[in-house]
Amino acid sequence: MQGNSSFIIDAQFIAPPEGVMVKNYCFDGEPQFLSEQRVKPLKHFVIHETAGRTASRCKKTLISKKLGVHLILDRDGSVSCHGDLANETMSHANQLNKTSIGIEVINPYAPKYAKGMDIKTIPAEWWTWCPDKEDRRYVLPTDEQLVILLKIVPFLCKLLKIPYEFPTADLNKKKRKINGWQKEPGKKRAKPKAGIVAHRDFSGHSDGRYILEYLIAHSLSN
Ligand SMILES: [Zn+2]
């Protein structure tokens, strides 16, 4: 059946790369999140992490807060699509809402939020938020999630004409956010150049950087 395992892009059902399963709101009963029609050019692919444990909780939270995100990537590597990637904008990325698509990667992020889960951690990096100050570790995304990200991010960038570039790659311990990201009187918040960015890079949030650096490392080695 057409539409079985597909992204929805410009009102068409688009089959994902080999080995990727995508559920969507037309065929699989996934929720369609609140959206507006896209009027500005699509320039950014924003990487999020939930700081929560499950996709079902993430969906409930987004719906109750009247937010949305185009894609959710669950711990087992399965993907769900919650809006038309080309034609709809959603509230997930502050000043980039109108010019982006977003993916939520289900990841508890901090060990504090992963109680009882089978997790791998690394010591905190410069970008890591540690809600428990005694436990300075970051919970890694699963291997299944990372494999799927390496398949779908380049695939979707090509289809949607988002440059496969990393405009915030230069951020580091000394320069942690893009210049002008904060709200200042009489000024608009700055935006990164077109490409793939972590939510934390241009906002007060803390998510997405590990995955961004993983994508950068793998784009250099290819
Ligand atoms: Zn986020």
PDB file of N, CA and C in Angstrom, residues 11 23 33 45 53-54 56 61 83 87 91 93 101 106 110 113 118 126 136 139 148 164 180 187 193 209 216:
ATOM      1  N   ALA A  11       2.612  17.059   0.536  1.00  0.00           N
ATOM      2  CA  ALA A  11       1.382  16.268   0.325  1.00  0.00           C
ATOM      3  C   ALA A  11       1.622  14.955  -0.419  1.00  0.00           C
ATOM      4  N   LYS A  23       6.207   5.748  10.755  1.00  0.00           N
ATOM      5  CA  LYS A  23       4.755   5.794  10.899  1.00  0.00           C
ATOM      6  C   LYS A  23       4.317   7.241  10.701  1.00  0.00           C
ATOM      7  N   PHE A  33       0.400  17.190  14.757  1.00  0.00           N
ATOM      8  CA  PHE A  33       0.546  18.288  15.712  1.00  0.00           C
ATOM      9  C   PHE A  33       0.080  19.597  15.097  1.00  0.00           C
ATOM     10  N   PHE A  45      17.404  22.393   9.902  1.00  0.00           N
ATOM     11  CA  PHE A  45      16.988  21.098  10.459  1.00  0.00           C
ATOM     12  C   PHE A  45      17.427  21.129  11.920  1.00  0.00           C
ATOM     13  N   ARG A  53      11.538   9.779  28.699  1.00  0.00           N
ATOM     14  CA  ARG A  53      11.848   8.383  28.437  1.00  0.00           C
ATOM     15  C   ARG A  53      11.101   7.786  27.260  1.00  0.00           C
ATOM     16  N   THR A  54       9.908   8.293  26.958  1.00  0.00           N
ATOM     17  CA  THR A  54       9.082   7.607  25.961  1.00  0.00           C
ATOM     18  C   THR A  54       8.499   8.560  24.912  1.00  0.00           C
ATOM     19  N   SER A  56       5.502   8.204  23.697  1.00  0.00           N
ATOM     20  CA  SER A  56       4.102   8.502  24.008  1.00  0.00           C
ATOM     21  C   SER A  56       3.996   9.705  24.950  1.00  0.00           C
ATOM     22  N   THR A  61       2.865  15.535  25.824  1.00  0.00           N
ATOM     23  CA  THR A  61       3.354  16.838  26.287  1.00  0.00           C
ATOM     24  C   THR A  61       3.228  17.889  25.190  1.00  0.00           C
ATOM     25  N   GLY A  83       3.626  15.830  10.706  1.00  0.00           N
ATOM     26  CA  GLY A  83       3.222  16.987   9.906  1.00  0.00           C
ATOM     27  C   GLY A  83       3.909  16.904   8.555  1.00  0.00           C
ATOM     28  N   ASN A  87       5.443  21.645   3.928  1.00  0.00           N
ATOM     29  CA  ASN A  87       4.399  22.671   3.895  1.00  0.00           C
ATOM     30  C   ASN A  87       3.951  23.200   5.250  1.00  0.00           C
ATOM     31  N   SER A  91       5.685  24.748  16.355  1.00  0.00           N
ATOM     32  CA  SER A  91       6.376  25.450  17.435  1.00  0.00           C
ATOM     33  C   SER A  91       7.296  24.500  18.171  1.00  0.00           C
ATOM     34  N   ALA A  93      11.138  25.508  18.007  1.00  0.00           N
ATOM     35  CA  ALA A  93      12.512  25.991  17.895  1.00  0.00           C
ATOM     36  C   ALA A  93      12.642  27.508  17.964  1.00  0.00           C
ATOM     37  N   ILE A 101      12.486  22.414  10.019  1.00  0.00           N
ATOM     38  CA  ILE A 101      11.794  21.218  10.498  1.00  0.00           C
ATOM     39  C   ILE A 101      12.537  20.773  11.759  1.00  0.00           C
ATOM     40  N   ILE A 106      14.137  10.707  21.333  1.00  0.00           N
ATOM     41  CA  ILE A 106      13.721  10.318  22.680  1.00  0.00           C
ATOM     42  C   ILE A 106      14.959   9.907  23.479  1.00  0.00           C
ATOM     43  N   ALA A 110      19.657  13.159  31.056  1.00  0.00           N
ATOM     44  CA  ALA A 110      20.351  13.134  32.354  1.00  0.00           C
ATOM     45  C   ALA A 110      20.011  11.812  33.063  1.00  0.00           C
ATOM     46  N   TYR A 113      16.778  11.212  34.873  1.00  0.00           N
ATOM     47  CA  TYR A 113      15.515  10.929  34.182  1.00  0.00           C
ATOM     48  C   TYR A 113      15.494   9.543  33.539  1.00  0.00           C
ATOM     49  N   ASP A 118      18.029   0.919  30.650  1.00  0.00           N
ATOM     50  CA  ASP A 118      19.337   0.420  30.267  1.00  0.00           C
ATOM     51  C   ASP A 118      20.038   1.536  29.484  1.00  0.00           C
ATOM     52  N   TRP A 126      31.025  20.422  27.652  1.00  0.00           N
ATOM     53  CA  TRP A 126      30.744  21.857  27.842  1.00  0.00           C
ATOM     54  C   TRP A 126      29.273  22.200  27.625  1.00  0.00           C
ATOM     55  N   ARG A 136      27.427  14.334  37.118  1.00  0.00           N
ATOM     56  CA  ARG A 136      27.743  15.095  35.905  1.00  0.00           C
ATOM     57  C   ARG A 136      27.999  14.151  34.730  1.00  0.00           C
ATOM     58  N   VAL A 139      23.412  11.042  29.204  1.00  0.00           N
ATOM     59  CA  VAL A 139      22.908   9.763  28.702  1.00  0.00           C
ATOM     60  C   VAL A 139      22.932   9.770  27.175  1.00  0.00           C
ATOM     61  N   ILE A 148      19.911   5.447  12.500  1.00  0.00           N
ATOM     62  CA  ILE A 148      18.791   5.999  11.730  1.00  0.00           C
ATOM     63  C   ILE A 148      19.036   7.473  11.391  1.00  0.00           C
ATOM     64  N   TYR A 164      23.417  20.427   3.620  1.00  0.00           N
ATOM     65  CA  TYR A 164      23.975  19.495   4.612  1.00  0.00           C
ATOM     66  C   TYR A 164      25.246  20.120   5.180  1.00  0.00           C
ATOM     67  N   GLY A 180      24.045  36.883  19.678  1.00  0.00           N
ATOM     68  CA  GLY A 180      22.737  37.530  19.513  1.00  0.00           C
ATOM     69  C   GLY A 180      21.549  36.617  19.696  1.00  0.00           C
ATOM     70  N   LYS A 187      15.511  44.279  19.302  1.00  0.00           N
ATOM     71  CA  LYS A 187      16.263  43.442  18.354  1.00  0.00           C
ATOM     72  C   LYS A 187      15.602  42.089  18.209  1.00  0.00           C
ATOM     73  N   LYS A 193      23.125  30.399  10.253  1.00  0.00           N
ATOM     74  CA  LYS A 193      23.029  30.222   8.797  1.00  0.00           C
ATOM     75  C   LYS A 193      22.305  28.908   8.499  1.00  0.00           C
ATOM     76  N   ARG A 209      23.152  18.646  21.134  1.00  0.00           N
ATOM     77  CA  ARG A 209      24.545  18.865  20.721  1.00  0.00           C
ATOM     78  C   ARG A 209      25.324  17.573  20.490  1.00  0.00           C
ATOM     79  N   ILE A 216      28.351  15.628  12.501  1.00  0.00           N
ATOM     80  CA  ILE A 216      29.516  16.341  11.951  1.00  0.00           C
ATOM     81  C   ILE A 216      30.672  15.354  11.764  1.00  0.00           C
TER      82      ILE A 216
END
